[in-house]
GROMACS .gro file of C-alpha atoms in nm:
model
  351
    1UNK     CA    1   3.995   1.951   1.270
    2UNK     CA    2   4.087   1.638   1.455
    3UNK     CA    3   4.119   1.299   1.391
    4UNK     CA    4   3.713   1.172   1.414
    5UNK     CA    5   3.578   1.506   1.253
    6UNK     CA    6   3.816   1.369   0.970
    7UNK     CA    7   3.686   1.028   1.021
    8UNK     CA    8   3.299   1.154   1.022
    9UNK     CA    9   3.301   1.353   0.665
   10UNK     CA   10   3.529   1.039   0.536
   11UNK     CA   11   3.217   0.806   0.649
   12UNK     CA   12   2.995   1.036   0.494
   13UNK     CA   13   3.189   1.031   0.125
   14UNK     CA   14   3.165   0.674   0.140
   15UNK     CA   15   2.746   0.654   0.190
   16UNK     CA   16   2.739   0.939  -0.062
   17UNK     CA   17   2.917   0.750  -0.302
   18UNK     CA   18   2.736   0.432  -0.195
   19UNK     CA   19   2.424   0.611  -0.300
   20UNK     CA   20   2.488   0.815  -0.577
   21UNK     CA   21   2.635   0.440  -0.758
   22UNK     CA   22   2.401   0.201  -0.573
   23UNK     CA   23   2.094   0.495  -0.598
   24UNK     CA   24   2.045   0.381  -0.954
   25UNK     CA   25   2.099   0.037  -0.927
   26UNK     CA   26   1.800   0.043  -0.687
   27UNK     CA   27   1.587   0.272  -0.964
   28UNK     CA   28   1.669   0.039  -1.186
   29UNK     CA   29   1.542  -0.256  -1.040
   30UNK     CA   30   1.223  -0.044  -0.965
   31UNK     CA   31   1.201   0.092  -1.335
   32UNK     CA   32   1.155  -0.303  -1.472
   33UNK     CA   33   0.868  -0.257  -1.360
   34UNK     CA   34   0.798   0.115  -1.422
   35UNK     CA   35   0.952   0.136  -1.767
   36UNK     CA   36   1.029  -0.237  -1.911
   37UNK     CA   37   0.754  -0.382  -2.107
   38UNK     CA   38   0.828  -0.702  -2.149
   39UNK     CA   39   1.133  -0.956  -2.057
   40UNK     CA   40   1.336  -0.839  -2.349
   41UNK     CA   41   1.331  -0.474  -2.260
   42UNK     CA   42   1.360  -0.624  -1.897
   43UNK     CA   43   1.682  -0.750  -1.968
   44UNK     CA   44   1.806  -0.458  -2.141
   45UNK     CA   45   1.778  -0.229  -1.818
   46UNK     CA   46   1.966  -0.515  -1.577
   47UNK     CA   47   2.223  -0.580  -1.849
   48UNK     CA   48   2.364  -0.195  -1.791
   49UNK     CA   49   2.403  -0.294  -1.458
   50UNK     CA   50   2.559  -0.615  -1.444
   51UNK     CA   51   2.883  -0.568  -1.460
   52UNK     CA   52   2.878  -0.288  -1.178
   53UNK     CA   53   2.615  -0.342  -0.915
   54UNK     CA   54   2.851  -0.546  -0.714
   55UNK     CA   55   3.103  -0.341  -0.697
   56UNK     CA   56   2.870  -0.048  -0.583
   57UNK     CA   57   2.820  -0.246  -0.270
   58UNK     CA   58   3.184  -0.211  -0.170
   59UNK     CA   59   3.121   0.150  -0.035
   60UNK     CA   60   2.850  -0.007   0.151
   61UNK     CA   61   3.097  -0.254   0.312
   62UNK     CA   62   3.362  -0.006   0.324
   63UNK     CA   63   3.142   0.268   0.525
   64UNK     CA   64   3.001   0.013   0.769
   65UNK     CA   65   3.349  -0.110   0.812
   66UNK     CA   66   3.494   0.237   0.890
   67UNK     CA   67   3.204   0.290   1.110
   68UNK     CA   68   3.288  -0.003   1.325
   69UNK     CA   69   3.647   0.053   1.363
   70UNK     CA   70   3.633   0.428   1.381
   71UNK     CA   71   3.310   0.460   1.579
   72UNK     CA   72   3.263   0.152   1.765
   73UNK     CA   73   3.008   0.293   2.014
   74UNK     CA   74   2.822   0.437   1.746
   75UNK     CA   75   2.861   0.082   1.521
   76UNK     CA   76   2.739  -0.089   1.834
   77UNK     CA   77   2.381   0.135   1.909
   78UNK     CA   78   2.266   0.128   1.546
   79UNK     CA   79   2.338  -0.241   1.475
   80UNK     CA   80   2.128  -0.325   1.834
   81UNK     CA   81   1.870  -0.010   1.797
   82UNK     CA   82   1.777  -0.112   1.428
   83UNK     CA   83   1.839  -0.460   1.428
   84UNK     CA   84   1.522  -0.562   1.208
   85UNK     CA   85   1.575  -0.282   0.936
   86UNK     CA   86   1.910  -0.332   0.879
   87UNK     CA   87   1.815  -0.715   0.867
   88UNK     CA   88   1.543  -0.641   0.606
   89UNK     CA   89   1.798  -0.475   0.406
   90UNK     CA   90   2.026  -0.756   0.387
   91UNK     CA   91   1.747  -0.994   0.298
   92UNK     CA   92   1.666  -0.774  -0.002
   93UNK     CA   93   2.029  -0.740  -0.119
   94UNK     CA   94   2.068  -1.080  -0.086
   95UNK     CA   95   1.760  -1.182  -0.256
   96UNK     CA   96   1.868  -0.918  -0.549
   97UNK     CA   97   2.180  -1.024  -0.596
   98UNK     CA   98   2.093  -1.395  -0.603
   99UNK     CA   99   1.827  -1.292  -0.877
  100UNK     CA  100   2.015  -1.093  -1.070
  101UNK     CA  101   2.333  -1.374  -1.085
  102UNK     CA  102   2.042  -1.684  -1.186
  103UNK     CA  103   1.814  -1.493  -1.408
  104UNK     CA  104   1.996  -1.584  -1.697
  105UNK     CA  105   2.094  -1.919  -1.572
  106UNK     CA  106   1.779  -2.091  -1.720
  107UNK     CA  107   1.614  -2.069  -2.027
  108UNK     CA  108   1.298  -2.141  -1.875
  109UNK     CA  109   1.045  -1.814  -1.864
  110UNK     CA  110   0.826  -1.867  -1.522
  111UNK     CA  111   1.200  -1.892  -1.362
  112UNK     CA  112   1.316  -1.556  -1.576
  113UNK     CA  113   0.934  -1.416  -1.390
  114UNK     CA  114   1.046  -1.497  -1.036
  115UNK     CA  115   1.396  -1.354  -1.053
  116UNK     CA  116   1.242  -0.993  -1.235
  117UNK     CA  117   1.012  -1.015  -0.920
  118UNK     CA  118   1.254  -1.034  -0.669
  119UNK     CA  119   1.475  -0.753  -0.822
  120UNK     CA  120   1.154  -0.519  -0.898
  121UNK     CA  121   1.068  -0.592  -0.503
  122UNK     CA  122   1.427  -0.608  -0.353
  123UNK     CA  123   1.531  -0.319  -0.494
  124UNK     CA  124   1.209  -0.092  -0.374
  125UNK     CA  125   1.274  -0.245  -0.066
  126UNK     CA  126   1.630  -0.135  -0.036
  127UNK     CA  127   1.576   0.218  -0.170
  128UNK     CA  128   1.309   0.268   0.114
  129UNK     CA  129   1.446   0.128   0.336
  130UNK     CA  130   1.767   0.321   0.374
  131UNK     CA  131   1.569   0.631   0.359
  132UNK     CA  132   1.374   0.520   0.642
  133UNK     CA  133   1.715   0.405   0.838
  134UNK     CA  134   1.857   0.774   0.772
  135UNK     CA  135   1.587   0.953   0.860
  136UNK     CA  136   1.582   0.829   1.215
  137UNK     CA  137   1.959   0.863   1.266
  138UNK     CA  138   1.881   1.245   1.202
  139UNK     CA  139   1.521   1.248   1.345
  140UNK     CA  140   1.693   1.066   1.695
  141UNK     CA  141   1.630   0.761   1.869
  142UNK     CA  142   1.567   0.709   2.256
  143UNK     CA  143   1.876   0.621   2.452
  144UNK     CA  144   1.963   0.554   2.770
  145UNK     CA  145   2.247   0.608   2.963
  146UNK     CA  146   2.461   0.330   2.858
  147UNK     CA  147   2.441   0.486   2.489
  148UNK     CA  148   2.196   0.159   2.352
  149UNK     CA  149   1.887   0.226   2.192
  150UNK     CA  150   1.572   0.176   2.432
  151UNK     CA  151   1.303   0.184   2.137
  152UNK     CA  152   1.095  -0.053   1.929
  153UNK     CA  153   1.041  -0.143   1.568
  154UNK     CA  154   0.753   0.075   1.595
  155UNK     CA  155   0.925   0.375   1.769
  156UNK     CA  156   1.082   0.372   1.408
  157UNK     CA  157   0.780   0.422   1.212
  158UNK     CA  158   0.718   0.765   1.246
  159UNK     CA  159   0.612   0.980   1.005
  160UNK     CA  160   0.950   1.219   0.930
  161UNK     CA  161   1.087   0.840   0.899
  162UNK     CA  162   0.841   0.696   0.671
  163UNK     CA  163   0.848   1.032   0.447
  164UNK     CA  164   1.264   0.995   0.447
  165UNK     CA  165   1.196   0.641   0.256
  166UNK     CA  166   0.975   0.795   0.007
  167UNK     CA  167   1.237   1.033  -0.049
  168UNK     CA  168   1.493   0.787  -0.144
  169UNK     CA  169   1.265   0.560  -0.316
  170UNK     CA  170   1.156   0.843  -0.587
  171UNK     CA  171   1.494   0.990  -0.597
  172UNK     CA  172   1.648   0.669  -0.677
  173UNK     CA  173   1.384   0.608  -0.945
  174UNK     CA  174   1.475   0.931  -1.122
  175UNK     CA  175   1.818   0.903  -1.078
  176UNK     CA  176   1.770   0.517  -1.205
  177UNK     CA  177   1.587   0.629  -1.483
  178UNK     CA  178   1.867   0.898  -1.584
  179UNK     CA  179   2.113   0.601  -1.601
  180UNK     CA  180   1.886   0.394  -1.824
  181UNK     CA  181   1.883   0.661  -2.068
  182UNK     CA  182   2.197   0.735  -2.076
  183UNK     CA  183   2.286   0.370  -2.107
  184UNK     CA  184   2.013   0.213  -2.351
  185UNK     CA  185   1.905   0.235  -2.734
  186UNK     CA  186   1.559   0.247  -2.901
  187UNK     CA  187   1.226   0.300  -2.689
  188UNK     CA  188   1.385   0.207  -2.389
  189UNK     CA  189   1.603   0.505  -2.377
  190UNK     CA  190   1.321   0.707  -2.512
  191UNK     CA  191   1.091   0.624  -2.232
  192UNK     CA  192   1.351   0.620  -1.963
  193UNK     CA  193   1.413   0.995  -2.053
  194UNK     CA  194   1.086   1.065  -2.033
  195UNK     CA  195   1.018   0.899  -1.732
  196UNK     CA  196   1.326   1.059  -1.562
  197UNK     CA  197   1.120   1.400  -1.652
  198UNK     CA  198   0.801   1.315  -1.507
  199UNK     CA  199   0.934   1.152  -1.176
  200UNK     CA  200   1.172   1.489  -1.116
  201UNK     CA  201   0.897   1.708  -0.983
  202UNK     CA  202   0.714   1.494  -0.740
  203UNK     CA  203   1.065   1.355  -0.626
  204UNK     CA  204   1.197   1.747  -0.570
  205UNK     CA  205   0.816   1.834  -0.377
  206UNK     CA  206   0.907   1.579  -0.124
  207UNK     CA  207   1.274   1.639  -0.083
  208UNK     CA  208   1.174   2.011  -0.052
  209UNK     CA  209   0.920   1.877   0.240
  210UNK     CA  210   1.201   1.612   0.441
  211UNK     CA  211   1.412   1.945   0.369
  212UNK     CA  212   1.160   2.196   0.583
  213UNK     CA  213   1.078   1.885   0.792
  214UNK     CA  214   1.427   1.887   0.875
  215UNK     CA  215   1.516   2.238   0.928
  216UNK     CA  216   1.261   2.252   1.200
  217UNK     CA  217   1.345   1.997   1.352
  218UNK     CA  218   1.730   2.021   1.351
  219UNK     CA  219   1.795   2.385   1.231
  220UNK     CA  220   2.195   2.406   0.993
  221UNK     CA  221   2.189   2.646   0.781
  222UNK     CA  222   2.462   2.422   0.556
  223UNK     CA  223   2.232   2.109   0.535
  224UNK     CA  224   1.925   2.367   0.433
  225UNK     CA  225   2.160   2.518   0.131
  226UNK     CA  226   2.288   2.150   0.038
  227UNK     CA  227   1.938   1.998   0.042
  228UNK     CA  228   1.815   2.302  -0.154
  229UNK     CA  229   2.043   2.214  -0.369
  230UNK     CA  230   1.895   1.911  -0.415
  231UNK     CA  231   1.600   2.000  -0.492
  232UNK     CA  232   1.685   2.245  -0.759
  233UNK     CA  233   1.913   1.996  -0.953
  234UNK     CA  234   1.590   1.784  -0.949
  235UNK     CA  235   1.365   2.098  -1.086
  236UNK     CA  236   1.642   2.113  -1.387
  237UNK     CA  237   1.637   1.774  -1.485
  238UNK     CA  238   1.275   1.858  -1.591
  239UNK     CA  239   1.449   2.032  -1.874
  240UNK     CA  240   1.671   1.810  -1.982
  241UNK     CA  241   1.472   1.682  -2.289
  242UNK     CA  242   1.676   1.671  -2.564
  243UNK     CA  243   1.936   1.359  -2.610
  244UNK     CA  244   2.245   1.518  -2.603
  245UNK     CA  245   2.171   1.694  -2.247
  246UNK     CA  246   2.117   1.290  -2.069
  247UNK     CA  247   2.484   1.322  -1.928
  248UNK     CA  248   2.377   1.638  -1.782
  249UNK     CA  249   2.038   1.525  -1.644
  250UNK     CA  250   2.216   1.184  -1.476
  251UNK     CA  251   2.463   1.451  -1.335
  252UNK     CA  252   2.245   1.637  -1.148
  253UNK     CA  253   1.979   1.343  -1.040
  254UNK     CA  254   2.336   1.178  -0.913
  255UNK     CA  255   2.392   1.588  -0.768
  256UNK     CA  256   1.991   1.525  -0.550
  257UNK     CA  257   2.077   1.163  -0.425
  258UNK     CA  258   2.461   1.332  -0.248
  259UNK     CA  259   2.304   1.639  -0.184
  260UNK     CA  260   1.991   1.437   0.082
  261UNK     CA  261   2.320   1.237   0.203
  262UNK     CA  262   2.553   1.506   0.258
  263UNK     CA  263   2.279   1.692   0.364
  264UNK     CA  264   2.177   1.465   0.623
  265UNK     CA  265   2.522   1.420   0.769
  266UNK     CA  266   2.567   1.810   0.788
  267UNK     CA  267   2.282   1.792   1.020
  268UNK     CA  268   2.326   1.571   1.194
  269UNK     CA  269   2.700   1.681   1.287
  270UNK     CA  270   2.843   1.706   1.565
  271UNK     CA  271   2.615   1.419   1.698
  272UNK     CA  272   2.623   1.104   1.486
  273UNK     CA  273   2.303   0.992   1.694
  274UNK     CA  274   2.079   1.215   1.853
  275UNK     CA  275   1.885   1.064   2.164
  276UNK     CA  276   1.474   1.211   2.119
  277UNK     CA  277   1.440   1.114   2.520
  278UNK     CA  278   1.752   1.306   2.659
  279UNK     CA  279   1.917   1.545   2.408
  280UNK     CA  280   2.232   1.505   2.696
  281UNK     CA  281   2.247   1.153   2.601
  282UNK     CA  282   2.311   1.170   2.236
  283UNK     CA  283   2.628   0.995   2.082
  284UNK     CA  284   2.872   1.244   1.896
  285UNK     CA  285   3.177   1.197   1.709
  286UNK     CA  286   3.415   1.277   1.992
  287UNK     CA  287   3.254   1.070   2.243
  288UNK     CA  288   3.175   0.796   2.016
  289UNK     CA  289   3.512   0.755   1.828
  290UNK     CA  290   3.805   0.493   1.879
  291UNK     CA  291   4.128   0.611   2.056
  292UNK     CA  292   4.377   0.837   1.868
  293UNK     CA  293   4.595   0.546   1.801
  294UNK     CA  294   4.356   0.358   1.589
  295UNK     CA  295   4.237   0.653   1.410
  296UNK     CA  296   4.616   0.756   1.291
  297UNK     CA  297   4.650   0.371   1.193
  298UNK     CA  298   4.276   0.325   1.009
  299UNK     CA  299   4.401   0.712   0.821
  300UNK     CA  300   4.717   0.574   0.701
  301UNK     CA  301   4.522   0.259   0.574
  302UNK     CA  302   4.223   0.482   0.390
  303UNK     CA  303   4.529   0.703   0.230
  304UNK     CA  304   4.654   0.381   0.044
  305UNK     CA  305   4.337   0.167   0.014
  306UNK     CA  306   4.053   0.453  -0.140
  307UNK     CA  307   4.271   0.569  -0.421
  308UNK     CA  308   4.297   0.186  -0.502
  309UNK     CA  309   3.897   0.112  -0.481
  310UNK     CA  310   3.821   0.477  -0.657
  311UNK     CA  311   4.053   0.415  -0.935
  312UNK     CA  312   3.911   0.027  -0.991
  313UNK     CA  313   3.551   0.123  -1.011
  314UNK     CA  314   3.649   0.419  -1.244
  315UNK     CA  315   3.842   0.177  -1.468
  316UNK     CA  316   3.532  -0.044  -1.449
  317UNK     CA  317   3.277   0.229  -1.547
  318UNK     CA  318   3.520   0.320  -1.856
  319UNK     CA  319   3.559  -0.032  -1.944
  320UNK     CA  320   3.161  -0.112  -1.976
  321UNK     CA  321   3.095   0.256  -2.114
  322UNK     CA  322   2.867   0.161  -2.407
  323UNK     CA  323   2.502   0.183  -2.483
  324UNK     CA  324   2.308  -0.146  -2.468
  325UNK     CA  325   2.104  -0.226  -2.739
  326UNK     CA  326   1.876  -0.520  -2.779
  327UNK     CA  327   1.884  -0.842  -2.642
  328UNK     CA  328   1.975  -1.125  -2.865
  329UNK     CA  329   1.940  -1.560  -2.837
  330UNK     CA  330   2.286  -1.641  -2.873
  331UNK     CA  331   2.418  -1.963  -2.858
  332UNK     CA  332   2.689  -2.059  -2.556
  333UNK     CA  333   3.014  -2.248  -2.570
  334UNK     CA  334   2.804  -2.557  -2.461
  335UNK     CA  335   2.548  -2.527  -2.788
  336UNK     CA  336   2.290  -2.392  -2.549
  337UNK     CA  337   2.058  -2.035  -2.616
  338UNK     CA  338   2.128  -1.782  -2.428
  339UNK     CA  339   1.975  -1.414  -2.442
  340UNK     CA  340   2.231  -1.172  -2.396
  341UNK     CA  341   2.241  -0.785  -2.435
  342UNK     CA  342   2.441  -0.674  -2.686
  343UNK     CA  343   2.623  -0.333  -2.636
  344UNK     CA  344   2.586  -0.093  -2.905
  345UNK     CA  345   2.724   0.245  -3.024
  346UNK     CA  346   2.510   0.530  -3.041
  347UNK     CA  347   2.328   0.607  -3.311
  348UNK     CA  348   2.029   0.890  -3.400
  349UNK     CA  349   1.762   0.650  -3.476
  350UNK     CA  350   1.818   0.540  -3.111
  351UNK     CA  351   1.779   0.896  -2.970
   0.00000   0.00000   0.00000
C-alpha cells in the first residue's frame, strides 16, 4: 500500500469518527424538538452535550486539514465545485455553536426560544446537509479537464443526492436519540429510548435504498457488505428495549452512522471524485495526492498528533460520564439564577 492509499483510509477514520461523535450531536439538536417538551427537558438533552460538541468538531477540522495537505487537488475541486453547500454548513455550525454558548447567558425566556430554534434548525441543517455533500462525491460531479468542477448548485440536487441527506438526517436522529438515553434520567430517557426504536426502521429502509442505489450505480462488493451492515445494526436496535441493553443500542446506531461513511469511501476508492461527464477525468488518490515528501512528513506528524487528540477526547468522555438529571435554578457566584443541569447517578425509578 503506498503512501496516499494510507493517507485515503486515514481521511476516512477521521469523517467516520467526525460522524459517529458529531452524528449525535446533530440528533440531538433535532430531538429538542422531536423529544423535549418543554425548555426544562430542552435543556436536559443540550446539557449532555455541552461539554463535548466542540471537541467533536476537531475531526472535522482535522479531516479537512489532511485533505488539503495530503490531497490538494482534490481539497481544491470540492471547495470550488460545492462552494454554497459547504458554505451553508458553516453558517449552521456557526449559528449552533453561537446558540448553544448564549442560551444560558440570559435569564430571559423569548431569548432561551431563539437559541432552541437555531440549534433545532442548525443542526437538521448540518445532518442533511453532509449527507447531501457525500452523496455527490460518490454519485460524481462534472469535470473538466483541468480537474475543477463545471456544475451548478442545481447539478447537485439530484435525487441519489437529496435521498443521501435523508439518510444522514434519520440516522443521526436515531443515533442522537440512543445518546439521550443513555445519558438522561426520568421521561426523557424513557422517551428517547423509545424514540430511538421507532426511528430505527424507517432510518434502516432508506439506508437499505442509498445502499441498492449505490450498488448500481458504483458496484464494490465491500461497500455493499459494510452498508449492509448498517442496516442490520439499525434493524437490532429495534430490540433493544430494555434499560440495561441502551449501551448496546448507542453501539450499534454509532456501528450505522461508520458503516454509510466507511461505506461510502469503500466505494468510492480508488477515485476520491468521480467525474459523471468523463469517467477518464475523475480525480483519484494517486493523481490527486501531494508529493512523497510531504506525505512521509504529514505521516510522521499524524503518528504523534492522533494518539494525542484520541486520548483527550477519551479522557473527556470519561470525565463527563454521568447521567443528567433535571435542571435546577441555581444561583451564580454573582447572586444571579441560573438553570443548570445537574448530573445524576443512575437510579431504577429513572429507567
Amino acid at each position: 500500500m503506498q503512501l496516499h492509499d494510507v493517507w485515503f483510509v486515514l481521511i476516512a477514520f477521521l469523517w467516520t469518527g467526525y460522524f459517529f461523535l458529531e452524528g449525535f450531536d446533530f440528533g440531538i439538536g433535532t430531538l429538542t424538538r422531536l423529544l423535549a417538551r418543554d425548555p426544562e427537558e430542552r435543556g436536559m438533552l443540550l446539557a449532555t452535550i455541552g461539554p463535548v460538541w466542540d471537541g467533536n468538531e476537531v475531526w472535522m477540522l482535522t479531516a479537512v486539514g489532511a485533505a488539503f495537505a495530503a490531497f490538494p487537488d482534490w481539497y481544491a475541486a470540492l471547495c470550488s465545485g460545492f462552494y454554497l453547500p459547504i458554505l451553508a454548513v458553516l453558517v449552521c455550525l456557526i449559528v449552533r455553536g453561537v446558540a448553544l454558548e448564549y442560551r444560558a447567558k440570559r435569564e430571559d425566556e423569548p431569548w432561551r426560544r431563539v437559541c432552541d430554534r437555531c440549534v433545532f434548525w442548525a443542526s437538521l441543517g448540518c445532518a442533511y446537509l453532509w449527507g447531501l455533500i457525500f452523496a455527490n462525491i460518490v454519485y460524481g460531479v462534472p469535470l473538466g479537464r483541468d480537474g475543477n468542477v463545471t456544475g451548478t448548485v442545481p447539478d447537485l440536487l439530484h435525487p441519489y443526492a437529496l435521498l443521501g441527506g435523508l439518510v444522514t438526517l434519520c440516522l443521526f436522529t436515531v443515533h442522537g436519540a440512543a445518546f439521550a438515553a443513555l445519558r438522561t434520567t426520568g421521561a426523557v430517557r424513557r422517551r428517547a429510548r423509545r424514540l430511538a426504536r421507532a426511528w430505527a426502521v424507517p432510518a434502516a429502509v432508506v439506508l437499505v435504498v442509498f445502499l441498492v442505489w449505490t450498488q448500481i450505480h458504483r458496484p464494490c462488493l465491500p461497500a455493499f457488505l459494510v452498508l449492509s451492515v448498517g442496516a442490520a445494526a439499525l434493524l437490532a436496535v429495534v430490540g433493544m428495549s430494555e434499560p440495561a441493553q441502551e449501551g448496546r443500542a448507542f453501539a450499534l446506531s454509532g456501528l450505522a452512522v461508520a458503516s454509510l461513511i466507511a461505506g461510502c469511501f469503500l466505494a468510492l476508492f480508488p477515485d476520491v471524485l468521480p467525474s459523471s461527464a468523463d469517467p477518464d477525468r475523475s480525480l483519484t488518490a494517486a493523481g490527486a495526492a501531494a508529493g512523497p515528501y510531504t506525505l512521509r512528513i504529514l505521516t510522521w506528524v499524524a503518528a504523534f498528533g492522533a494518539p494525542v487528540v484520541i486520548a483527550y477526547q477519551a479522557w473527556t468522555y470519561w470525565v463527563f460520564r454521568k447521567r443528567i438529571g433535571s435542571v435546577r435554578t441555581a444561583p451564580t457566584p454573582d447572586g444571579q439564577l441560573r438553570r443548570a443541569a445537574t448530573a445524576r447517578s443512575d437510579s431504577p425509578r429513572d429507567r
